[in-house]
Tab-separated table of C-alpha atoms in Angstrom:
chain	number	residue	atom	x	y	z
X	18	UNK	CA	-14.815	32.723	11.611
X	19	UNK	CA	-15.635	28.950	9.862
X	20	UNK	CA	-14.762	27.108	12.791
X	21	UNK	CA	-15.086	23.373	12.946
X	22	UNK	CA	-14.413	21.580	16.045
X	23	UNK	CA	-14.405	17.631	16.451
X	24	UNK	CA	-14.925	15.505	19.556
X	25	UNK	CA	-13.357	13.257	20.623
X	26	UNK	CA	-10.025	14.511	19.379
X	27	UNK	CA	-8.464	11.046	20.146
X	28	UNK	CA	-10.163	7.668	21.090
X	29	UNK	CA	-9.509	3.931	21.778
X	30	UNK	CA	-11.649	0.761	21.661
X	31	UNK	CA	-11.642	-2.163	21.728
X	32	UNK	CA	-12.573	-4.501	18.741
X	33	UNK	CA	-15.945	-5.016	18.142
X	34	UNK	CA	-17.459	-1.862	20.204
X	35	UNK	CA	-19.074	1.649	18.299
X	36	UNK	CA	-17.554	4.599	18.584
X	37	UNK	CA	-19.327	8.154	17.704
X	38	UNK	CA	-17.360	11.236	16.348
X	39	UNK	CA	-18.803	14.771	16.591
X	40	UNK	CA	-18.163	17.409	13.892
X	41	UNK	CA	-19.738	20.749	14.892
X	42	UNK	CA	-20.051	23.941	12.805
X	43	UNK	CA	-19.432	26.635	15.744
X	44	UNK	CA	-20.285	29.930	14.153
X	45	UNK	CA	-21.592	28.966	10.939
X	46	UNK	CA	-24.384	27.313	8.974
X	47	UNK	CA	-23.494	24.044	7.248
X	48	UNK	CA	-25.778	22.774	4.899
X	49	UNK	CA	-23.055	20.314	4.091
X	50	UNK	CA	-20.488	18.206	6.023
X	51	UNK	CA	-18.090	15.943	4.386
X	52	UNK	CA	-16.423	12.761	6.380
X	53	UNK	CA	-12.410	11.952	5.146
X	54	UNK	CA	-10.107	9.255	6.058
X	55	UNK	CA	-6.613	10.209	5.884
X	56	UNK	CA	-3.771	7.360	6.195
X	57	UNK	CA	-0.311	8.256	7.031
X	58	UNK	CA	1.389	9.799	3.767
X	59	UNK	CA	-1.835	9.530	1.526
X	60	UNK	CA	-5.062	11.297	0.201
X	61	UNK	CA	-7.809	12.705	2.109
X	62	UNK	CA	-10.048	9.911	0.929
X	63	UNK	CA	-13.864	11.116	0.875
X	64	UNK	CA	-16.263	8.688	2.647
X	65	UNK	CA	-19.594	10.727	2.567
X	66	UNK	CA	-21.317	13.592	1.909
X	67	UNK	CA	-24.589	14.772	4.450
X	68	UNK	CA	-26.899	16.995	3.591
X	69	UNK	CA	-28.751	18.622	6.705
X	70	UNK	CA	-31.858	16.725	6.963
X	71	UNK	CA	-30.908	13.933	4.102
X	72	UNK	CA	-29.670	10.913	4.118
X	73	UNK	CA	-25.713	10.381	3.908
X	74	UNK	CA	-24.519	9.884	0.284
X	75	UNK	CA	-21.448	7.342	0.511
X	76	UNK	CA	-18.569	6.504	-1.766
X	77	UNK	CA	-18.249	3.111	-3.235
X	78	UNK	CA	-16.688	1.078	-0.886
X	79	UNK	CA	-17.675	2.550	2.047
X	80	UNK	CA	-19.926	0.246	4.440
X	81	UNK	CA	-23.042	2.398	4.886
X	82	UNK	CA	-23.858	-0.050	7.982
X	83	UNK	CA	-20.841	0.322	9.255
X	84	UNK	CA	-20.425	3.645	9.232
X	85	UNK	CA	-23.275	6.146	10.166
X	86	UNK	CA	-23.832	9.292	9.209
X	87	UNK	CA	-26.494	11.572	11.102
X	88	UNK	CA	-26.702	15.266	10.064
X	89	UNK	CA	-29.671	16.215	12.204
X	90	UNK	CA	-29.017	19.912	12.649
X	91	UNK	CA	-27.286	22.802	10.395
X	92	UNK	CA	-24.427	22.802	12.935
X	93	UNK	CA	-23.977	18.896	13.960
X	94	UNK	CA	-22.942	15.876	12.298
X	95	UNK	CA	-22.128	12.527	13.601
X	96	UNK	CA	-19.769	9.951	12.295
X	97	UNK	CA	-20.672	6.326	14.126
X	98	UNK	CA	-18.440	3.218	13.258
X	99	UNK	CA	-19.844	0.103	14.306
X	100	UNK	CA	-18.572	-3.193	15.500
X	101	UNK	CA	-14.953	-1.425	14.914
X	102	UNK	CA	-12.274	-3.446	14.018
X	103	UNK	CA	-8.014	-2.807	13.912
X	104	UNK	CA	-8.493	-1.991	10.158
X	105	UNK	CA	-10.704	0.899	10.951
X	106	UNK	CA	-8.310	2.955	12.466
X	107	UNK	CA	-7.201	5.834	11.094
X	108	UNK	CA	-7.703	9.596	11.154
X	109	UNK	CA	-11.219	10.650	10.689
X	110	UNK	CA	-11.429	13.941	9.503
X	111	UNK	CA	-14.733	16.033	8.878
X	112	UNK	CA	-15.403	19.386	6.826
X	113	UNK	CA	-18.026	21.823	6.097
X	114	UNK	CA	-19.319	24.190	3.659
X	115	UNK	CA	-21.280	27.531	4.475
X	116	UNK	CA	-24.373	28.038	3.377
X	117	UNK	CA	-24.548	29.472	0.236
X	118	UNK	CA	-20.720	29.005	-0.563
X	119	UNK	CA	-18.956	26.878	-2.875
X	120	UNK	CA	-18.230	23.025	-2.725
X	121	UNK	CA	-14.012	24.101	-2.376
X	122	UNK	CA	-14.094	26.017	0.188
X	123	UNK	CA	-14.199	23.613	2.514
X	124	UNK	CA	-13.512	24.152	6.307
X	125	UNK	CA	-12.096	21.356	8.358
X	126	UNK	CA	-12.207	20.222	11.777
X	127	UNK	CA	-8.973	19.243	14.026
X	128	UNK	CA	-9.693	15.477	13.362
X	129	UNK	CA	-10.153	12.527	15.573
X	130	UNK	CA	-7.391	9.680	15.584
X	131	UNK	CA	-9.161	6.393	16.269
X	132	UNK	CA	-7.345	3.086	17.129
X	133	UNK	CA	-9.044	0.171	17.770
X	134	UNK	CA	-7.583	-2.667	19.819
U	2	UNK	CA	-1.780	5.637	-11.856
U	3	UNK	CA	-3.675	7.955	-9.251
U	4	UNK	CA	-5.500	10.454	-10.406
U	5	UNK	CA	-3.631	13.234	-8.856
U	6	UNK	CA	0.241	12.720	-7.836
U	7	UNK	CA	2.365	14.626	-5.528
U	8	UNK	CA	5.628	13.868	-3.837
U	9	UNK	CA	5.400	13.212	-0.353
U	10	UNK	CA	8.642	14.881	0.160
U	11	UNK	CA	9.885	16.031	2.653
U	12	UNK	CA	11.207	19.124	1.530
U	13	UNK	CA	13.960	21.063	3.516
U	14	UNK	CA	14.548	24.122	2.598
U	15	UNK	CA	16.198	27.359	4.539
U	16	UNK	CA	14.526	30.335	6.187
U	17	UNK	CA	13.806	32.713	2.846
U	18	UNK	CA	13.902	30.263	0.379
U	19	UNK	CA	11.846	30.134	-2.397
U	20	UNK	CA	9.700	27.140	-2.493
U	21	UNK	CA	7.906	25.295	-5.245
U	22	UNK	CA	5.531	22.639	-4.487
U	23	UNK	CA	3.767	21.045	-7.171
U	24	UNK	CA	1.579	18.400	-8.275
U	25	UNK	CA	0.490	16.729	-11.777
U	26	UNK	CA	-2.781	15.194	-12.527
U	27	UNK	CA	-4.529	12.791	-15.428
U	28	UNK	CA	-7.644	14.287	-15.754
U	29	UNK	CA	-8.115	16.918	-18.149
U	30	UNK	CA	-11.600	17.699	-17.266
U	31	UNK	CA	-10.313	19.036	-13.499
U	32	UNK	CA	-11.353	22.611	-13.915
U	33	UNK	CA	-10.416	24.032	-10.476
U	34	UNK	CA	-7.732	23.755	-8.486
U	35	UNK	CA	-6.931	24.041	-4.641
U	36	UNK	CA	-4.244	24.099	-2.047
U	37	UNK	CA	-4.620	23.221	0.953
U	38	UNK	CA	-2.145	23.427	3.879
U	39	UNK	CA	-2.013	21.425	7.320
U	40	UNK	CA	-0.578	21.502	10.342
U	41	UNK	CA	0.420	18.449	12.665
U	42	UNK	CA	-3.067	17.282	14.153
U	43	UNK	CA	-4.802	19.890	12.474
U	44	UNK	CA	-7.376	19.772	9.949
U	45	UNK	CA	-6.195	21.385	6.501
U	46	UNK	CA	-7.006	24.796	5.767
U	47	UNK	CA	-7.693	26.615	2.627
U	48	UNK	CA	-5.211	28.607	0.814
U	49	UNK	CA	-5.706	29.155	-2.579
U	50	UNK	CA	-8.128	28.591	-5.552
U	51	UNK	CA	-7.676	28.858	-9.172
U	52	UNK	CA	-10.518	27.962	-11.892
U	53	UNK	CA	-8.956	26.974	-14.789
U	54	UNK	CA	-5.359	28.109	-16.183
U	55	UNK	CA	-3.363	30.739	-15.401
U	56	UNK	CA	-1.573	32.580	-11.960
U	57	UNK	CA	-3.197	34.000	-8.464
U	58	UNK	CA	-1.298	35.964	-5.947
U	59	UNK	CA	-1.557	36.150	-2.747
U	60	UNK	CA	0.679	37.419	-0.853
U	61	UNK	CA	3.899	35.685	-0.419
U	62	UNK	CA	1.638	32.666	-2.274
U	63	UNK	CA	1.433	32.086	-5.728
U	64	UNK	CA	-0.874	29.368	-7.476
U	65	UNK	CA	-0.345	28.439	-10.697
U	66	UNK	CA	-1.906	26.470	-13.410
U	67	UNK	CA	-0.546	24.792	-16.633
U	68	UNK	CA	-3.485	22.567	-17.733
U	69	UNK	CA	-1.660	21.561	-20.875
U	70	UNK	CA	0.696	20.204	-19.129
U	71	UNK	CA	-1.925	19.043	-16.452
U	72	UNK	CA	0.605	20.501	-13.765
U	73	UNK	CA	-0.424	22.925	-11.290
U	74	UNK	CA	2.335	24.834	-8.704
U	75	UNK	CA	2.304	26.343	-5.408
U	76	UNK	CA	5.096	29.342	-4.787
U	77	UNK	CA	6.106	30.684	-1.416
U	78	UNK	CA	8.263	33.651	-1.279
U	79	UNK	CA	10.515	34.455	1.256
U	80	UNK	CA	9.713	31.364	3.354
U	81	UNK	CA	9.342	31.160	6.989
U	82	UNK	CA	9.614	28.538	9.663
U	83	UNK	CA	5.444	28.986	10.562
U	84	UNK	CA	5.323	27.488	7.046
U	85	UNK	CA	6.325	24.728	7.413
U	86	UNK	CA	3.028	22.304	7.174
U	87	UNK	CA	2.030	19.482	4.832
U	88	UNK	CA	0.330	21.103	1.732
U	89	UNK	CA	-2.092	19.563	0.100
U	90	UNK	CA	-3.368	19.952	-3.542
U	91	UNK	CA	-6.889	19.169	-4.353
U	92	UNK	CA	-8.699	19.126	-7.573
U	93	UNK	CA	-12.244	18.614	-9.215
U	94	UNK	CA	-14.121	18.992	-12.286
U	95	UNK	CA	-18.002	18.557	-11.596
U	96	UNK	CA	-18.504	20.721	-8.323
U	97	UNK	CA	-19.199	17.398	-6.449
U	98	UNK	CA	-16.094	15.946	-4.901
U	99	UNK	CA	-12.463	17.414	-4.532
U	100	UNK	CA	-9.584	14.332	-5.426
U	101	UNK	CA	-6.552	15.111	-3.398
U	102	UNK	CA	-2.708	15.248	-3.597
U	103	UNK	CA	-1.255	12.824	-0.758
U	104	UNK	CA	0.619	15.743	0.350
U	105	UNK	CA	3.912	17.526	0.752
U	106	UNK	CA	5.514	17.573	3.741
U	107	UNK	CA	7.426	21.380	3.894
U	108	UNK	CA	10.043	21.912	6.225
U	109	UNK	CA	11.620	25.702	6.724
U	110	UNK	CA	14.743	25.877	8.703
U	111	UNK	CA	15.539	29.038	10.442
């Protein structure tokens, strides 16, 4: 049980196009989803927090324009980066939390490498 | 100085080893304390939990805690190759966001 799944696992652009990442919840509530970047040999670094329903809460120094957050359902959250650039890629990675459970448990999704060209 | 430090390793060890992965950390308020482990092109996956000092078993897994010495370990008994994974510690003190270890690259040879 607590599966996450991610789509697209892997994706290209070019500079200067949006690209949309998919974290789904497949057999569990999620009241809340949590978007990472991870860079090679570093820290899961915590962009946002969504809330079903709620706006996206975002870290300092993350570009709420530039990257959207949607959480319109208990099960689905969207990631969109816009106008992407070479410096936004990375590994996206996004996580969950069941309903009623506790903010460490956290269940993650496969991720979705992004390289922009 | 990051908040939470762990060597990137790698770390080779032998099938059956005892490993020890560890990480220290600055803040003293952190009051629990996670592991994490991840597989190539996987998302990580929980392993363990502690809240505050002390030891947890599970397993061939031990966590422990030394917040006096703001150092936290991760033991694996009788190590095999399907362990080998990049573990990940993870810490937080308010219930709001987790700060993370970069990560420990394991490596069990059979």
């Amino acid at each position: 049980g607590a599966v996450v799944s991610q789509h697209p696992s892997w994706v290209i652009c070019k500079s200067g196009t949006s690209v949309k990442i998919e974290c789904r919840s497949l057999d569990f509530q999620a009241t809340t989803m949590f978007w990472y970047r991870q860079f090679p040999k570093q820290s899961l670094m915590l962009m946002a927090t969504s809330n079903e329903g709620s706006k996206a809460t975002y870290e300092q120094g993350v570009e709420k324009d530039k990257f959207l957050i949607n959480h319109a359902s208990l099960t689905l959250s969207t990631l969109t980066v816009t106008s992407a650039h070479p410096e936004d890629s990375s590994f996206y990675i996004c996580s969950a939390t069941l309903a009623g459970g506790t903010f460490y448990e956290q269940y993650f999704g496969p991720g979705t490498r992004l390289t922009v060209t | 100085q990051k908040e939470v430090e762990q060597d990137p390793g790698p770390l080779s060890v032998p099938e059956g080893a005892i490993v020890s992965l560890n990480c220290t950390y600055s803040n003293s308020a952190f009051q629990y304390f996670m592991w994490y482990r991840q597989y190539s092109r996987k998302g990580p996956e929980l392993l363990m939990y502690t809240y505050s000092s002390g030891n947890k078993e599970d397993g061939r897994f031990t966590a422990q805690v030394d917040k006096s010495s703001k150092y936290i370990s991760l033991f694996i008994r009788d190590s095999q190759p399907s362990d080998s994974a990049t573990y990940l510690c993870a810490m937080d003190d308010s219930g709001y966001q987790l700060i993370w270890g970069a990560g420990t690259k394991l490596i069990i040879k059979p």
